Coordinates of C-alpha atoms in Angstrom, one line a residue:
M1289 CA 127.2 64.6 143.0
E1290 CA 126.7 67.7 145.2
N1291 CA 126.3 69.9 142.1
R1292 CA 123.6 67.9 140.4
K1293 CA 120.4 69.8 139.8
V1294 CA 116.8 69.4 138.6
Y1295 CA 115.9 71.3 135.4
S1296 CA 112.4 71.8 134.0
Y1297 CA 111.5 72.0 130.3
L1298 CA 108.1 73.1 128.8
R1299 CA 107.2 73.4 125.2
F1300 CA 104.0 74.6 123.4
S1301 CA 103.7 74.4 119.6
A1302 CA 101.2 77.3 119.8
A1303 CA 101.5 80.1 122.3
K1304 CA 97.8 79.8 123.2
Q1305 CA 98.5 76.4 124.7
A1306 CA 100.4 78.2 127.5
T1307 CA 97.3 79.9 128.8
G1308 CA 96.1 77.1 131.0
T1309 CA 97.5 75.7 134.3
S1310 CA 100.1 73.4 132.8
I1311 CA 103.0 75.7 133.5
E1312 CA 102.1 76.1 137.2
R1313 CA 101.3 72.3 137.4
Q1314 CA 104.7 71.3 136.0
A1315 CA 106.6 73.9 138.1
E1316 CA 104.9 72.5 141.2
Y1317 CA 105.7 69.0 140.2
A1318 CA 109.4 69.8 139.5
L1319 CA 109.8 71.5 142.8
K1320 CA 108.2 68.7 144.8
W1321 CA 110.2 66.1 142.9
A1322 CA 113.5 67.9 143.6
E1323 CA 112.6 68.2 147.3
S1324 CA 111.7 64.5 147.5
Q1325 CA 115.1 63.5 146.1
G1326 CA 117.0 66.0 148.2
M1327 CA 118.0 68.0 145.1
V1328 CA 117.8 71.6 144.0
L1329 CA 115.5 72.9 141.2
D1330 CA 117.5 75.3 139.0
Q1331 CA 115.0 78.2 138.8
T1332 CA 117.4 80.2 136.6
L1333 CA 117.4 77.5 133.8
T1334 CA 113.7 76.7 133.7
M1335 CA 113.4 76.3 130.0
K1336 CA 110.3 77.2 128.0
D1337 CA 109.7 77.1 124.2
E1338 CA 106.5 78.7 123.1
G1339 CA 105.2 78.4 119.6
L1340 CA 108.1 76.2 118.5
S1341 CA 107.3 72.9 116.7
A1342 CA 108.9 69.7 117.9
Y1343 CA 107.8 68.1 114.6
H1344 CA 109.9 70.5 112.5
Q1345 CA 112.6 70.6 115.2
K1346 CA 112.4 74.4 115.6
H1347 CA 112.8 74.0 119.4
V1348 CA 116.2 72.4 118.8
R1349 CA 117.4 74.7 116.0
S1350 CA 116.3 78.0 117.7
G1351 CA 114.9 77.2 121.1
A1352 CA 115.8 76.5 124.7
L1353 CA 116.0 72.7 124.2
G1354 CA 118.7 73.2 121.6
L1355 CA 120.8 75.3 124.0
F1356 CA 120.3 72.6 126.7
L1357 CA 121.5 69.9 124.3
E1358 CA 124.5 72.0 123.5
A1359 CA 125.2 72.4 127.2
V1360 CA 124.9 68.6 127.7
T1361 CA 127.4 68.0 124.8
A1362 CA 129.8 70.5 126.2
G1363 CA 129.6 69.0 129.7
R1364 CA 128.2 72.1 131.3
I1365 CA 125.3 70.2 132.9
P1366 CA 126.4 68.3 136.0
T1367 CA 126.3 64.5 135.8
G1368 CA 123.5 63.0 137.9
S1369 CA 121.2 65.9 137.1
V1370 CA 117.5 65.5 136.1
L1371 CA 115.5 66.9 133.3
I1372 CA 111.7 67.0 133.9
V1373 CA 109.3 67.2 130.9
E1374 CA 105.6 66.7 130.7
G1375 CA 106.0 63.8 128.3
L1376 CA 108.4 62.4 125.7
D1377 CA 106.3 64.1 123.0
R1378 CA 107.2 67.5 124.5
L1379 CA 110.9 66.5 124.0
S1380 CA 110.5 65.6 120.3
R1381 CA 108.0 64.7 117.6
A1382 CA 110.6 64.1 114.9
E1383 CA 111.1 60.8 113.2
P1384 CA 111.4 58.1 115.9
I1385 CA 115.1 57.4 115.0
Q1386 CA 116.0 61.1 115.5
A1387 CA 113.8 61.5 118.5
Q1388 CA 115.4 58.5 120.3
A1389 CA 118.9 59.8 119.4
Q1390 CA 118.1 63.1 121.2
L1391 CA 116.8 61.1 124.3
Y1392 CA 119.9 58.9 124.3
Q1393 CA 122.1 62.0 124.0
I1394 CA 120.8 63.2 127.3
I1395 CA 120.8 59.8 129.0
N1396 CA 124.3 59.0 127.9
A1397 CA 125.5 62.2 129.6
D1398 CA 124.3 60.6 132.8
I1399 CA 121.2 62.8 133.1
T1400 CA 117.9 61.3 134.0
V1401 CA 114.7 62.3 132.1
V1402 CA 111.5 62.3 134.1
T1403 CA 108.1 62.5 132.5
S1404 CA 105.6 64.3 134.8
V1405 CA 102.5 62.8 133.1
D1406 CA 103.3 59.3 134.3
G1407 CA 106.3 59.6 136.7
K1408 CA 108.5 57.4 134.5
Q1409 CA 112.3 57.9 134.8
Y1410 CA 114.7 57.2 131.9
N1411 CA 118.4 56.7 132.7
R1412 CA 121.0 54.1 132.0
E1413 CA 120.5 52.1 135.2
R1414 CA 116.7 51.9 134.8
L1415 CA 116.8 51.0 131.1
K1416 CA 119.3 48.3 131.8
A1417 CA 117.1 46.9 134.5
N1418 CA 113.9 47.4 132.5
P1419 CA 114.7 47.0 128.8
M1420 CA 111.0 47.2 127.9
D1421 CA 111.1 50.9 128.8
L1422 CA 113.2 51.3 125.6
L1423 CA 110.4 49.8 123.6
Y1424 CA 107.8 51.9 125.5
S1425 CA 109.7 55.1 124.7
L1426 CA 110.0 54.2 121.1
L1427 CA 106.2 53.5 120.8
V1428 CA 105.5 56.9 122.4
M1429 CA 107.7 58.6 119.9
I1430 CA 106.2 56.7 117.0
R1431 CA 102.7 57.8 118.1
A1432 CA 103.8 61.4 118.6
H1433 CA 105.4 61.6 115.2
E1434 CA 102.4 60.0 113.4
E1435 CA 100.0 62.4 115.2
S1436 CA 102.1 65.4 114.1
E1437 CA 102.5 64.1 110.6
T1438 CA 98.7 63.5 110.2
K1439 CA 98.0 67.0 111.5
S1440 CA 100.6 68.5 109.2
K1441 CA 99.0 66.8 106.2
R1442 CA 95.5 68.0 107.2
V1443 CA 96.8 71.5 107.6
A1444 CA 98.6 71.4 104.2
A1445 CA 95.4 70.1 102.6
A1446 CA 93.4 72.9 104.2
V1447 CA 95.9 75.5 103.0
L1448 CA 95.7 74.0 99.5
R1449 CA 91.9 74.3 99.4
R1450 CA 92.1 77.9 100.5
C1451 CA 94.7 78.8 98.0
Q1452 CA 92.7 77.2 95.2
G1453 CA 89.6 79.1 96.5
W1454 CA 91.5 82.3 96.5
E1455 CA 92.6 81.9 92.9
A1456 CA 89.0 80.9 91.9
G1457 CA 87.6 83.9 93.8
T1458 CA 85.5 81.8 96.1
F1459 CA 87.5 82.4 99.3
R1460 CA 88.7 85.7 100.8
G1461 CA 89.7 84.7 104.3
K1462 CA 93.1 84.2 106.0
V1463 CA 95.4 81.5 104.7
P1464 CA 97.4 79.9 107.5
G1465 CA 101.1 79.2 107.3
G1466 CA 104.2 81.4 107.8
K1467 CA 104.4 84.9 109.2
D1468 CA 102.6 87.9 107.7
P1469 CA 104.7 91.1 107.0
S1470 CA 105.3 93.5 109.8
W1471 CA 103.6 96.4 108.0
V1472 CA 100.1 94.7 107.9
R1473 CA 97.6 93.6 110.6
W1474 CA 94.5 91.4 110.5
N1475 CA 91.4 93.3 111.6
G1476 CA 89.2 90.2 111.8
Q1477 CA 88.0 90.3 108.2
A1478 CA 90.9 91.5 106.1
F1479 CA 94.5 92.8 106.3
E1480 CA 95.1 96.5 106.6
L1481 CA 98.3 98.5 106.6
E1482 CA 99.9 99.3 110.0
P1483 CA 100.7 103.0 109.5
V1484 CA 103.9 103.3 111.4
M1485 CA 105.6 100.2 110.1
A1486 CA 104.3 100.8 106.6
S1487 CA 105.8 104.3 106.5
A1488 CA 109.2 102.9 107.8
V1489 CA 109.3 100.1 105.2
K1490 CA 108.5 102.5 102.4
T1491 CA 111.3 104.7 103.6
A1492 CA 113.7 101.7 103.6
I1493 CA 112.6 100.8 100.1
Q1494 CA 113.3 104.3 98.8
L1495 CA 116.7 104.3 100.4
Y1496 CA 117.5 100.9 98.9
I1497 CA 116.5 102.3 95.4
E1498 CA 118.8 105.2 95.9
G1499 CA 121.7 102.8 96.4
N1500 CA 121.9 102.3 100.2
G1501 CA 122.7 98.9 101.7
P1502 CA 121.1 97.3 104.8
V1503 CA 123.8 98.5 107.2
R1504 CA 123.5 102.1 106.0
I1505 CA 119.7 102.0 106.0
L1506 CA 119.6 100.8 109.6
Q1507 CA 122.1 103.5 110.6
L1508 CA 119.9 106.2 109.0
F1509 CA 116.9 104.8 110.8
E1510 CA 118.7 105.0 114.1
E1511 CA 119.8 108.6 113.4
Q1512 CA 116.3 109.7 112.4
G1513 CA 114.6 107.7 115.2
I1514 CA 112.5 105.6 112.9
P1515 CA 110.7 103.1 115.1
M1516 CA 111.6 100.0 113.0
T1517 CA 115.2 100.4 114.2
G1518 CA 116.5 98.1 116.9
S1519 CA 114.0 95.3 116.4
Q1520 CA 114.3 92.0 114.6
R1521 CA 111.5 93.2 112.3
A1522 CA 113.9 95.7 110.8
S1523 CA 116.3 93.1 109.5
N1524 CA 113.4 90.9 108.3
A1525 CA 111.8 93.8 106.4
L1526 CA 115.1 94.7 104.7
A1527 CA 115.6 91.0 103.7
L1528 CA 112.2 90.9 102.1
I1529 CA 113.2 93.8 99.8
T1530 CA 115.2 91.4 97.7
K1531 CA 113.8 88.0 98.7
Q1532 CA 110.0 88.6 98.5
P1533 CA 109.4 92.0 96.8
R1534 CA 105.9 90.8 95.6
L1535 CA 104.7 91.3 99.2
F1536 CA 104.9 95.1 98.6
I1537 CA 102.2 95.0 95.9
G1538 CA 100.0 92.7 98.0
Q1539 CA 100.9 89.4 96.5
R1540 CA 101.6 86.4 98.8
P1541 CA 103.7 83.5 97.4
I1542 CA 102.9 80.2 99.1
S1543 CA 103.8 76.6 98.5
T1544 CA 101.9 73.6 99.8
C1545 CA 101.3 70.0 98.8
G1546 CA 103.9 70.3 96.1
E1547 CA 102.1 73.2 94.4
S1548 CA 103.1 76.9 94.3
F1549 CA 100.7 79.8 94.3
V1550 CA 100.9 83.6 94.1
L1551 CA 97.8 85.0 95.8
E1552 CA 96.9 88.3 94.1
G1553 CA 95.6 91.1 96.4
Y1554 CA 96.1 89.1 99.6
Y1555 CA 97.6 92.1 101.4
P1556 CA 96.9 95.8 100.8
P1557 CA 99.6 97.1 98.4
L1558 CA 102.4 99.1 100.0
L1559 CA 103.8 100.4 96.6
T1560 CA 102.2 101.6 93.4
A1561 CA 102.9 99.8 90.2
E1562 CA 105.5 102.5 89.2
E1563 CA 107.3 102.3 92.6
Y1564 CA 107.3 98.5 92.4
A1565 CA 108.8 98.6 88.9
R1566 CA 111.6 100.9 90.1
L1567 CA 112.3 98.5 93.0
L1568 CA 112.5 95.6 90.6
A1569 CA 114.9 97.5 88.4
A1570 CA 117.1 98.4 91.4
I1571 CA 117.2 94.7 92.5
A1572 CA 118.2 93.6 89.0
E1573 CA 121.0 96.2 88.9
R1574 CA 122.3 95.1 92.3
K1575 CA 122.5 91.5 91.0
Q1576 CA 124.6 92.7 88.1
A1577 CA 126.8 94.8 90.3
P1578 CA 127.2 93.1 93.7
R1579 CA 127.8 95.1 96.8
R1580 CA 127.2 98.4 94.9
A1581 CA 125.7 100.1 98.0
G1582 CA 128.9 99.5 100.1
G1583 CA 128.1 100.4 103.6
K1584 CA 131.1 98.8 105.3
S1585 CA 133.5 101.7 104.8
D1586 CA 133.3 105.4 105.8
Y1587 CA 134.5 106.2 102.3
P1588 CA 132.6 104.0 99.7
S1589 CA 134.7 103.3 96.7
L1590 CA 133.4 104.6 93.4
F1591 CA 134.7 101.8 91.2
T1592 CA 135.5 98.6 93.1
G1593 CA 133.3 95.8 94.5
M1594 CA 130.9 95.8 91.5
S1595 CA 132.6 93.5 89.0
L1596 CA 133.3 96.6 87.1
A1597 CA 137.0 97.6 87.6
F1598 CA 139.8 95.6 86.1
C1599 CA 143.6 95.9 85.5
G1600 CA 144.2 96.7 81.9
N1601 CA 147.6 95.0 82.0
C1602 CA 146.8 91.6 83.6
G1603 CA 142.9 91.5 83.6
G1604 CA 142.8 91.1 87.4
K1605 CA 140.3 92.9 89.6
I1606 CA 141.0 96.3 91.1
V1607 CA 140.7 96.8 94.8
S1608 CA 140.5 100.0 96.9
C1609 CA 142.5 100.7 100.0
N1610 CA 142.3 103.4 102.7
S1611 CA 144.8 104.4 105.4
T1612 CA 144.9 107.2 107.9
R1613 CA 148.2 109.2 108.1
Q1614 CA 149.1 111.4 111.0
F1615 CA 150.5 114.9 110.2
E1616 CA 151.2 117.9 112.4
S1617 CA 148.0 119.4 111.3
G1618 CA 146.1 116.3 112.2
P1619 CA 145.0 112.9 110.7
S1620 CA 144.5 112.7 106.9
V1621 CA 143.0 109.8 104.9
Y1622 CA 144.9 108.5 101.9
R1623 CA 142.9 106.4 99.5
W1624 CA 144.3 104.4 96.5
V1625 CA 143.3 101.7 94.0
R1626 CA 145.6 98.9 93.0
C1627 CA 145.8 95.6 91.1
T1628 CA 146.6 92.8 93.6
T1629 CA 148.1 90.6 91.0
C1630 CA 150.5 93.1 89.6
S1631 CA 151.4 94.3 93.1
L1632 CA 152.2 90.8 94.2
T1633 CA 154.3 90.2 91.0
A1634 CA 156.3 93.4 91.5
S1635 CA 156.8 92.6 95.1
M1636 CA 158.1 89.0 94.4
A1637 CA 160.4 90.3 91.7
R1638 CA 161.5 93.2 93.9
L1639 CA 160.6 95.7 91.2
K1640 CA 160.3 98.9 93.3
N1641 CA 159.6 101.1 90.3
Q1642 CA 156.9 98.9 88.9
Q1643 CA 153.6 100.8 89.0
A1644 CA 150.6 98.8 90.2
S1645 CA 148.5 101.4 92.0
A1646 CA 147.4 105.0 91.9
G1647 CA 145.8 107.6 94.2
A1648 CA 142.0 107.4 94.1
T1649 CA 141.4 111.1 94.5
A1650 CA 143.1 112.1 91.2
I1651 CA 141.2 109.4 89.3
E1652 CA 137.8 110.3 90.8
K1653 CA 138.4 114.0 90.0
A1654 CA 139.2 113.2 86.4
V1655 CA 136.2 110.9 85.9
L1656 CA 133.8 113.4 87.6
D1657 CA 135.1 116.3 85.5
Y1658 CA 134.8 114.3 82.3
C1659 CA 131.2 113.1 83.0
S1660 CA 130.1 116.6 84.1
D1661 CA 130.9 118.0 80.7
Q1662 CA 127.9 117.7 78.4
L1663 CA 129.9 117.2 75.2
N1664 CA 131.9 114.4 76.6
L1665 CA 128.8 112.7 78.0
D1666 CA 127.0 113.0 74.7
A1667 CA 129.9 111.3 73.0
L1668 CA 130.1 108.5 75.6
L1669 CA 126.3 107.8 75.5
S1670 CA 126.0 108.0 71.7
G1671 CA 125.2 105.0 69.6
G1672 CA 121.7 104.8 70.8
G1673 CA 122.4 102.2 72.8
R1674 CA 120.7 102.2 76.1
D1675 CA 117.0 102.8 75.3
A1676 CA 117.2 101.0 72.0
T1677 CA 118.7 97.9 73.8
L1678 CA 116.1 98.0 76.5
Q1679 CA 113.2 98.4 74.0
A1680 CA 114.6 95.4 72.0
E1681 CA 114.8 93.2 75.1
R1682 CA 111.3 94.2 76.1
A1683 CA 109.9 93.3 72.7
L1684 CA 111.6 89.9 72.9
T1685 CA 110.3 89.3 76.4
A1686 CA 106.8 90.4 75.5
Q1687 CA 106.9 88.0 72.5
T1688 CA 108.0 85.1 74.8
L1689 CA 105.2 86.1 77.3
A1690 CA 102.6 86.0 74.5
E1691 CA 103.8 82.6 73.3
T1692 CA 103.8 81.2 76.9
E1693 CA 100.2 82.4 77.4
H1694 CA 99.2 80.8 74.2
K1695 CA 100.6 77.4 75.3
I1696 CA 98.7 77.7 78.6
T1697 CA 95.5 78.4 76.7
K1698 CA 96.0 75.3 74.6
I1699 CA 96.4 73.2 77.7
L1700 CA 93.3 74.7 79.2
D1701 CA 91.4 73.9 76.0
A1702 CA 92.5 70.3 76.3
A1703 CA 91.4 70.2 79.9
L1704 CA 87.9 71.2 78.8
E1705 CA 87.7 68.2 76.4
L1706 CA 89.3 65.6 78.8
D1707 CA 87.9 64.5 82.2
E1708 CA 91.5 64.4 83.6
L1709 CA 94.8 65.7 82.3
P1710 CA 97.9 63.5 82.3
Q1711 CA 100.3 64.3 85.1
A1712 CA 103.0 65.2 82.6
L1713 CA 100.7 67.8 81.0
L1714 CA 99.8 69.2 84.5
R1715 CA 103.5 69.6 85.3
K1716 CA 104.1 71.4 82.0
A1717 CA 101.2 73.8 82.7
K1718 CA 102.6 74.5 86.2
E1719 CA 106.1 75.2 84.7
L1720 CA 104.6 77.6 82.1
E1721 CA 102.6 79.4 84.8
D1722 CA 105.8 79.8 86.9
S1723 CA 107.7 81.2 83.9
L1724 CA 104.9 83.7 83.3
V1725 CA 105.6 85.3 86.7
G1726 CA 109.3 85.7 85.8
L1727 CA 108.5 87.2 82.4
R1728 CA 106.1 89.7 83.8
D1729 CA 108.6 90.7 86.4
R1730 CA 111.3 91.2 83.7
I1731 CA 108.9 93.5 81.7
H1732 CA 108.3 95.5 84.9
Q1733 CA 112.0 95.9 85.3
L1734 CA 112.6 97.0 81.7
D1735 CA 109.7 99.5 81.8
A1736 CA 111.2 100.9 85.0
K1737 CA 114.6 101.4 83.4
V1738 CA 113.1 103.1 80.4
T1739 CA 110.9 105.3 82.6
A1740 CA 113.8 106.1 84.9
G1741 CA 116.0 107.1 82.0
E1742 CA 116.6 110.9 82.0
P1743 CA 117.9 112.9 79.1
A1744 CA 121.7 113.4 78.8
E1745 CA 121.4 117.1 80.1
A1746 CA 119.8 116.0 83.4
T1747 CA 122.4 113.2 83.8
S1748 CA 125.4 115.5 83.3
L1749 CA 123.9 117.9 85.8
E1750 CA 123.6 115.0 88.2
W1751 CA 127.3 114.2 87.9
A1752 CA 128.2 117.9 88.4
A1753 CA 125.9 118.1 91.5
L1754 CA 127.6 115.1 93.1
R1755 CA 131.2 116.3 92.4
E1756 CA 131.7 118.5 95.4
G1757 CA 130.3 116.0 97.9
V1758 CA 132.3 113.1 96.4
M1759 CA 135.6 115.0 96.6
A1760 CA 134.7 116.1 100.2
L1761 CA 134.2 112.4 101.1
D1762 CA 130.5 112.8 101.9
Y1763 CA 129.1 109.3 102.4
D1764 CA 125.7 109.8 100.7
A1765 CA 127.2 111.6 97.7
R1766 CA 129.8 108.9 97.2
L1767 CA 127.1 106.2 97.5
K1768 CA 124.9 107.9 94.8
C1769 CA 127.9 108.5 92.6
R1770 CA 128.9 104.8 93.0
Q1771 CA 125.5 103.8 91.7
L1772 CA 125.6 106.4 88.9
I1773 CA 128.9 104.9 87.7
A1774 CA 127.4 101.4 87.8
N1775 CA 124.5 102.6 85.7
T1776 CA 126.7 104.4 83.2
F1777 CA 129.7 102.1 82.7
S1778 CA 129.9 98.4 82.0
K1779 CA 133.7 98.3 82.5
V1780 CA 136.5 100.5 83.8
Q1781 CA 140.1 99.4 83.0
F1782 CA 143.1 100.8 84.8
F1783 CA 146.6 101.0 83.2
F1784 CA 149.2 101.7 85.8
K1785 CA 152.2 101.0 83.8
G1786 CA 153.4 100.5 80.2
G1787 CA 156.0 101.9 77.7
R1788 CA 153.8 104.7 76.5
I1789 CA 152.5 105.7 79.9
P1790 CA 154.6 108.4 81.6
E1791 CA 155.5 107.7 85.2
N1792 CA 153.5 110.6 86.5
C1793 CA 150.3 109.4 84.7
V1794 CA 147.7 106.6 84.9
D1795 CA 145.5 105.6 82.0
I1796 CA 141.8 104.6 82.3
L1797 CA 139.6 103.1 79.6
L1798 CA 135.9 103.8 80.2
T1799 CA 133.4 101.6 78.4
S1800 CA 129.8 102.8 78.7
R1801 CA 126.7 100.5 78.7
T1802 CA 126.0 101.7 75.1
G1803 CA 129.3 100.0 74.0
V1804 CA 131.2 103.3 73.4
S1805 CA 134.7 103.5 74.9
R1806 CA 136.9 106.5 75.8
W1807 CA 140.5 106.7 76.9
L1808 CA 141.6 109.0 79.7
R1809 CA 145.3 109.9 80.6
I1810 CA 145.4 111.4 84.1
D1811 CA 148.1 113.2 86.0
R1812 CA 148.6 111.1 89.2
K1813 CA 148.9 114.2 91.4
T1814 CA 146.5 116.7 90.1
G1815 CA 143.8 114.6 88.4
Q1816 CA 144.1 116.7 85.3
L1817 CA 143.7 115.2 81.8
V1818 CA 147.1 115.1 80.1
R1819 CA 145.8 114.4 76.7
G1820 CA 142.5 114.6 74.8
L1821 CA 140.0 111.8 74.6
E1822 CA 139.9 109.6 71.7
L1823 CA 137.5 106.9 70.5
V1824 CA 138.9 103.4 70.9
K1825 CA 138.2 101.4 67.8

């Protein structure tokens, strides 16, 4: 029992509640209590959770109390120790069953809970001697939960009224709930951009559009000394690029009381309409080609990790491999691509001469040489495909948007004639409004793709400009080429073996996003084309 200690825990659901004397008062109480019992107050583990709700259990999921409960479970808190809290409501405001379970978890570990507000002690011996204290603790927890639940409903109702007022144009104040973006600040009357963070976030967005992933963006920020680096806000801002892009044009999505709102013009816009459209297009392309930006390797692969590269023999996915080889002149990186399925089959069958891989350098050289040639690129992108397909999809999306708006208008007309709309009709109206948002976003994406589309001459020059950097293993050049490949091709098939394929060659079938295919036969060592290109019927 000599190791038993006294621990103090304080919690404030709002940081402003910590401005009074309650911290000093409880610290003094805990110290005197420990001295009166001949125990030691552990000053190093005085726990404090500021701004963490006990109703939503944030103090357990991400606060000091959660760490304490983990230490209790792991047996790191000496038996016979004491935890002092202001009241049981500081410990938990969750549903009474859950709140009591947390209290019992502490008590069953032979730790006494002392409430400074009334001096009550809760441990196994006292509860056994005074069972009514169990009922008392339950009543306290019921009351705490009901108070928090009532407050939560009032806050939600207030948020609902403000959201409705914002949409109606009758309210232009601050709507509580959640955290505001790091690049804005409240000046007392409205939000305004915070210059330093706004500039950093815009840089991150541009790097994302260029094909960089979060890891690489943070690396570049650190190298360039951009102030967002090194803080939790950096990761949060990068996560918002894909999760809440509407924030960048000033919209604030918010849900309350079972209703969802998008508050237009709530924040000052960080991006123009054109920049936002390009961002939406980049996000959509990333979803179609996962992990395109790479960022985990010093030599991002040009073909793999994008649901793009497949084995032409078995249909399996192609993977990329890197290894460093030591030579007298120094280390050298060898890179290759292979089909894992065919490699495993050959290994199990002990077929040493069975080809299931090829050096990446030769393949990359051949593809870059091919796409840098204007005549080849014109043939590959012929068929009208890209812009015509985008325009057709945009027309269909615009038609669906117009039909949806017409349906909403009919519901509004019915609302004018009826005193109250049926709940089913209200739900339908809400579903239609939600679909409008998605349709408008899709039109933005399609417009951005058409706007971003360059003539074939510029594209071929872009391939040629990247060639030297890619072959020199320049990270940024390979990253941009990786995205260019994803934008140009819908599928790349590798044929490592076959009766008609010479041992010193590998065949590749390129299929562009316009639906046109070309066959390349490549010398494994030099990367030269062994035979001319032919249209695959």
